[in-house]
CSV table of C-alpha atoms and ligand atoms in Angstrom, one decimal:
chain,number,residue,atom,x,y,z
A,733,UNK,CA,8.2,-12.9,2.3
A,734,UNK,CA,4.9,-12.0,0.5
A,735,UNK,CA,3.4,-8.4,-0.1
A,736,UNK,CA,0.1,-8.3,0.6
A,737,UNK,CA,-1.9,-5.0,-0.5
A,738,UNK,CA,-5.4,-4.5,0.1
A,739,UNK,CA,-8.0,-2.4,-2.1
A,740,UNK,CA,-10.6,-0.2,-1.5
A,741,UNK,CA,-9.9,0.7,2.0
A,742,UNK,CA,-10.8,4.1,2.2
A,743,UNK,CA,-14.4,5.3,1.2
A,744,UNK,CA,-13.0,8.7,-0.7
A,745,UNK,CA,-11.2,6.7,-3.5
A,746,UNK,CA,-13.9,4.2,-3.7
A,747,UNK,CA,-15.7,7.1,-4.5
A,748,UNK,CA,-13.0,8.3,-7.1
A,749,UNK,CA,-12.8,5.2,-8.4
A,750,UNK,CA,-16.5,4.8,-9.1
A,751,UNK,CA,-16.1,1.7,-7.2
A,752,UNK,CA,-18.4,-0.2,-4.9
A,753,UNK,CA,-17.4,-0.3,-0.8
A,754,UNK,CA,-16.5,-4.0,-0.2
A,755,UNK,CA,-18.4,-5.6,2.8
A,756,UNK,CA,-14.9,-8.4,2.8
A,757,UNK,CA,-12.1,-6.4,2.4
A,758,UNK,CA,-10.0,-7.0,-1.1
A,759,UNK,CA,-6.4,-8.0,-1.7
A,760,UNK,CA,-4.1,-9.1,-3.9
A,761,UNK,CA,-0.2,-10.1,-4.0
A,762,UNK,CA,2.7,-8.3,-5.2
A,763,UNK,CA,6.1,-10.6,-5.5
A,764,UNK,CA,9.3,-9.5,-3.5
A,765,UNK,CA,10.5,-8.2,-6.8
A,766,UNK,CA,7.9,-5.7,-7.1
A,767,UNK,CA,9.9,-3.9,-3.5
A,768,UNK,CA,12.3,-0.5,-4.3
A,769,UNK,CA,14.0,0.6,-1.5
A,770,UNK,CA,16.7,2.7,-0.1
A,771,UNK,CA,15.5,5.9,-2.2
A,772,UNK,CA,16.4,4.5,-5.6
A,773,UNK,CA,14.6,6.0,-8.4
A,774,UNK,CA,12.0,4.2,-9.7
A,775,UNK,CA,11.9,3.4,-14.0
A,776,UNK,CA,8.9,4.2,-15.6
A,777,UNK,CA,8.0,0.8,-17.7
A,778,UNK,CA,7.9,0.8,-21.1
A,779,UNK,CA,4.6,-1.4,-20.8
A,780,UNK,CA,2.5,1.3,-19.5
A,781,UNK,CA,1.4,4.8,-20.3
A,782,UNK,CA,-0.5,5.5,-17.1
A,783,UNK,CA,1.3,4.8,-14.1
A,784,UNK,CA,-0.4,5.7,-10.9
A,785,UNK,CA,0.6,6.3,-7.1
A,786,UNK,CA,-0.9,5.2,-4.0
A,787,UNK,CA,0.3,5.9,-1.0
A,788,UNK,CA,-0.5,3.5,2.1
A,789,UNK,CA,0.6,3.0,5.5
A,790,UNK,CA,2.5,-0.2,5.4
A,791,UNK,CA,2.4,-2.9,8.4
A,792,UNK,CA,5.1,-5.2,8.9
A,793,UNK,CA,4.1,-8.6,10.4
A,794,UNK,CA,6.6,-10.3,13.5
A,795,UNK,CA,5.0,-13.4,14.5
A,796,UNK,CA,4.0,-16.0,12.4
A,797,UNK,CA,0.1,-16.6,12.6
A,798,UNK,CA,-2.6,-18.5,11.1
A,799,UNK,CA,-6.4,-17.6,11.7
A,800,UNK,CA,-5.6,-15.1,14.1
A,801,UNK,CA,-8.8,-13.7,16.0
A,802,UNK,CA,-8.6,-10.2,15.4
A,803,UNK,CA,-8.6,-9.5,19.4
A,804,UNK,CA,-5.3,-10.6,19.2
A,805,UNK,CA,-4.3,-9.0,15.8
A,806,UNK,CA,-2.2,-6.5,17.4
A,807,UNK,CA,-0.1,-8.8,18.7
A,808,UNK,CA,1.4,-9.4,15.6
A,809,UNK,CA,3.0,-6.2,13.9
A,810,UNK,CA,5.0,-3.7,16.2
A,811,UNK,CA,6.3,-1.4,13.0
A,812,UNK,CA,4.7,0.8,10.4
A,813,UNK,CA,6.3,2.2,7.4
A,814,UNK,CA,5.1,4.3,4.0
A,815,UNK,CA,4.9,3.0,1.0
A,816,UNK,CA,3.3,2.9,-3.0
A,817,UNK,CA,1.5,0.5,-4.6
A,818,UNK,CA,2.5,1.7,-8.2
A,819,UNK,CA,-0.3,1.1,-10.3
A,820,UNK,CA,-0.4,0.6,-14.8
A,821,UNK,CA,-3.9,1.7,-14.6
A,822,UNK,CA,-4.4,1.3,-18.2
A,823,UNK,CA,-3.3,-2.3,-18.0
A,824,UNK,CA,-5.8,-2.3,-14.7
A,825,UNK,CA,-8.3,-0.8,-16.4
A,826,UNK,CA,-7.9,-3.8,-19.0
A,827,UNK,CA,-7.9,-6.8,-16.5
A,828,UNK,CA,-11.1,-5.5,-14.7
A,829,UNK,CA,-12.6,-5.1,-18.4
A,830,UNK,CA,-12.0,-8.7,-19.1
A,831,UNK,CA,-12.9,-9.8,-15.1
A,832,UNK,CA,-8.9,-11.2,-15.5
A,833,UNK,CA,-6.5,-10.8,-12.7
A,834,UNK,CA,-4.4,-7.5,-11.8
A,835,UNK,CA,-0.8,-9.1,-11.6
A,836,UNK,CA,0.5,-7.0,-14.7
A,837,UNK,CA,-0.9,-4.2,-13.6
A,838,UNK,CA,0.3,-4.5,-9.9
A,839,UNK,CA,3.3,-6.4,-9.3
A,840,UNK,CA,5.9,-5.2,-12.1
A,841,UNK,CA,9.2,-4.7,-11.1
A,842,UNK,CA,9.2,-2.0,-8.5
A,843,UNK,CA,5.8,-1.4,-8.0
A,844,UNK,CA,6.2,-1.2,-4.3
A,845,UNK,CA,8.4,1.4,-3.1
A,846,UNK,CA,9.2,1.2,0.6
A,847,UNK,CA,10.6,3.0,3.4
A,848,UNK,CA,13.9,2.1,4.5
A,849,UNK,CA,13.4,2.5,8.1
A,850,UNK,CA,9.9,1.4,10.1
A,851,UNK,CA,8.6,3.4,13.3
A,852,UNK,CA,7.6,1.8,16.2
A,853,UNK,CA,3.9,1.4,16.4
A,854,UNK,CA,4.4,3.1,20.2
A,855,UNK,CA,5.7,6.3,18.6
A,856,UNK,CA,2.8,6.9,16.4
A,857,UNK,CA,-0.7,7.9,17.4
A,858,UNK,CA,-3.8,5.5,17.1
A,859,UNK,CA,-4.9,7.3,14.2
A,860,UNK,CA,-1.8,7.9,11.7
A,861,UNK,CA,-1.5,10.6,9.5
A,862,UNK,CA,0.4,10.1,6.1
A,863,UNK,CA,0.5,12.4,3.0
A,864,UNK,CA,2.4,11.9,-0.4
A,865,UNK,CA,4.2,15.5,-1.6
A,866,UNK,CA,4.9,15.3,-5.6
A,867,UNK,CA,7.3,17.9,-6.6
A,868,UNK,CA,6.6,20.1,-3.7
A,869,UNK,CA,3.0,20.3,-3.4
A,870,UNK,CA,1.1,17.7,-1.4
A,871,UNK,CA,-1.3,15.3,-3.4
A,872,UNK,CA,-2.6,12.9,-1.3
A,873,UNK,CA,-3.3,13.0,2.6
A,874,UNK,CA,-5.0,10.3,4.4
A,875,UNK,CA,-5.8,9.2,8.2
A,876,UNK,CA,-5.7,5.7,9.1
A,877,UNK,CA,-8.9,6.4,10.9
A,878,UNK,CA,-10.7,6.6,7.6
A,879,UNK,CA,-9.9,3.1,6.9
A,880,UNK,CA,-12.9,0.9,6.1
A,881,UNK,CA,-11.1,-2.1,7.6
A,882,UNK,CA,-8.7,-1.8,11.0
A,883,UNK,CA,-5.1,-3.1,10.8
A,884,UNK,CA,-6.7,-6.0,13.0
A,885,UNK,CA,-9.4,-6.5,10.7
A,886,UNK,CA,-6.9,-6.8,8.1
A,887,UNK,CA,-4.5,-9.5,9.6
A,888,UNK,CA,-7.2,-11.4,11.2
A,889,UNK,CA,-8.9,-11.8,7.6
A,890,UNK,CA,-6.2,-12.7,5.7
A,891,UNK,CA,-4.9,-14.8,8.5
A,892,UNK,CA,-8.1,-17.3,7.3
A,893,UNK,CA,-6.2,-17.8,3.8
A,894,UNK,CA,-2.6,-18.1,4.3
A,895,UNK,CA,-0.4,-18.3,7.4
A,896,UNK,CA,1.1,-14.3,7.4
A,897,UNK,CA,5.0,-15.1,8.2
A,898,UNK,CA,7.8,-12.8,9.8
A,899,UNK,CA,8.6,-9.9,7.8
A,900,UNK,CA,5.5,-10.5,5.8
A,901,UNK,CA,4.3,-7.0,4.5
A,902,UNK,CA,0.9,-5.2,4.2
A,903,UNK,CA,0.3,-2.2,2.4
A,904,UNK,CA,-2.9,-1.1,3.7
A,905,UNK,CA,-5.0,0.8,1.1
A,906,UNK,CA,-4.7,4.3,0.0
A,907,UNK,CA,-6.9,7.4,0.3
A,908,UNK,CA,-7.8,9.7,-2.5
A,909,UNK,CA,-5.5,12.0,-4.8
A,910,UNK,CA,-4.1,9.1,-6.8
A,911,UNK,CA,-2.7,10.4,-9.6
A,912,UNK,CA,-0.1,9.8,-12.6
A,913,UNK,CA,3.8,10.0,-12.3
A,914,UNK,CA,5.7,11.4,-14.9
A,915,UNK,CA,9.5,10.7,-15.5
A,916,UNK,CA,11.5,13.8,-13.9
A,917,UNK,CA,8.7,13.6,-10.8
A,918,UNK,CA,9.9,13.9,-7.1
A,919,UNK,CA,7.9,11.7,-4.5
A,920,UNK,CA,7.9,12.5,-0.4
A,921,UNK,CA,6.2,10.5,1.7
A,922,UNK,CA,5.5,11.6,5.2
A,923,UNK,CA,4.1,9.5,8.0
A,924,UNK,CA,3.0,11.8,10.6
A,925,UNK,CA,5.5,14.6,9.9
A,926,UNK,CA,8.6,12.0,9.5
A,927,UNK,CA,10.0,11.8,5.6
A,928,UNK,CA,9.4,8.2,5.0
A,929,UNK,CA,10.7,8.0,1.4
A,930,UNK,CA,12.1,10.3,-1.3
A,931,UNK,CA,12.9,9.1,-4.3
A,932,UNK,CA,12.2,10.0,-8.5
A,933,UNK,CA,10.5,8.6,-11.3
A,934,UNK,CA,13.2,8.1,-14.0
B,2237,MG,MG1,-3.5,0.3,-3.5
């Protein structure tokens, strides 16, 4: 099973992140260690003093697929879940310095919480709403109608560079509002007006 989490997908945080908007979309891996599910709170690394959230609307792929033609994209992902691509963005902010790689920055242990339970892709609207709530108040709130790149755009690009397998996982880019945890913090993530996740940075 890989995690596969794609940058830049939504013009506000490009824009927060003084970044450019990508005319390919951008992705890199996470390993399956980098997962946290069932609720469990997450530990705030020793190697970092600035870890951010980023919430994105997670597809889960059912079919395996190579150089899938994005017509027939939606064939291959029936559920969608929350989750957050946890992010050392001092350690990022290092990497991109240095035009090195983002794996420490992005795939510690963890770094992808998850929803325990998916929805059925039929029980949502076309255009999903999602919003992270940190201790109460809400600080990100995105629609998957802002994304740059569809769901079908997604799978049927990274379909050219890897076969995407059963149970394969997207995390689909986040909106703007990222922000910094702190240990003692309380995370709710909503997809449409379902509680996805809740969990604590400890
Ligand atoms: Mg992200």
């Amino acid at each position: 099973m890989k995690i596969i989490c794609i940058g830049r997908n939504y013009a506000d945080h490009i824009k927060e992140m003084n970044s450019n908007v990508p005319e390919i979309p951008v992705f890199f891996l996470k390993p399956d260690t980098a997962l946290l599910r069932k609720n469990k709170p997450f530990y705030y690394p020793e190697f970092s003093k600035e870890i951010h959230y980023e919430t994105e609307v997670v597809i889960k792929i059912n079919r395996l697929g190579k150089h899938i033609e994005e017509k027939f994209a939606h064939r291959y992902y029936s559920e969608i879940g929350l989750g957050i691509d946890f992010t050392a963005r001092d350690l990022q902010r290092e990497c991109k310095k240095k035009g090195l790689p983002w794996e420490i920055a992005k795939g510690f242990d963890h770094s992808a919480p998850l929803t325990e339970t998916f929805v059925n892709k039929e029980d949502l609207p076309d255009n999903i709403s999602f919003k992270l709530d940190l201790n109460g108040e809400t600080v990100q709130e995105g629609n998957t109608k802002d994304m740059i790149f569809s769901f079908d755009k997604l799978i049927s690009y990274l379909s050219i560079f890897f076969p995407l397998k059963i149970g394969d996982l997207i995390f689909t880019g986040t909106p703007s509002g990222v922000g910094e945890v702190k240990i003692g913090d309380k995370l709710k993530g909503y997809l449409e007006d379902r509680l996805m996740f809740d969990f604590r940075i400890k």
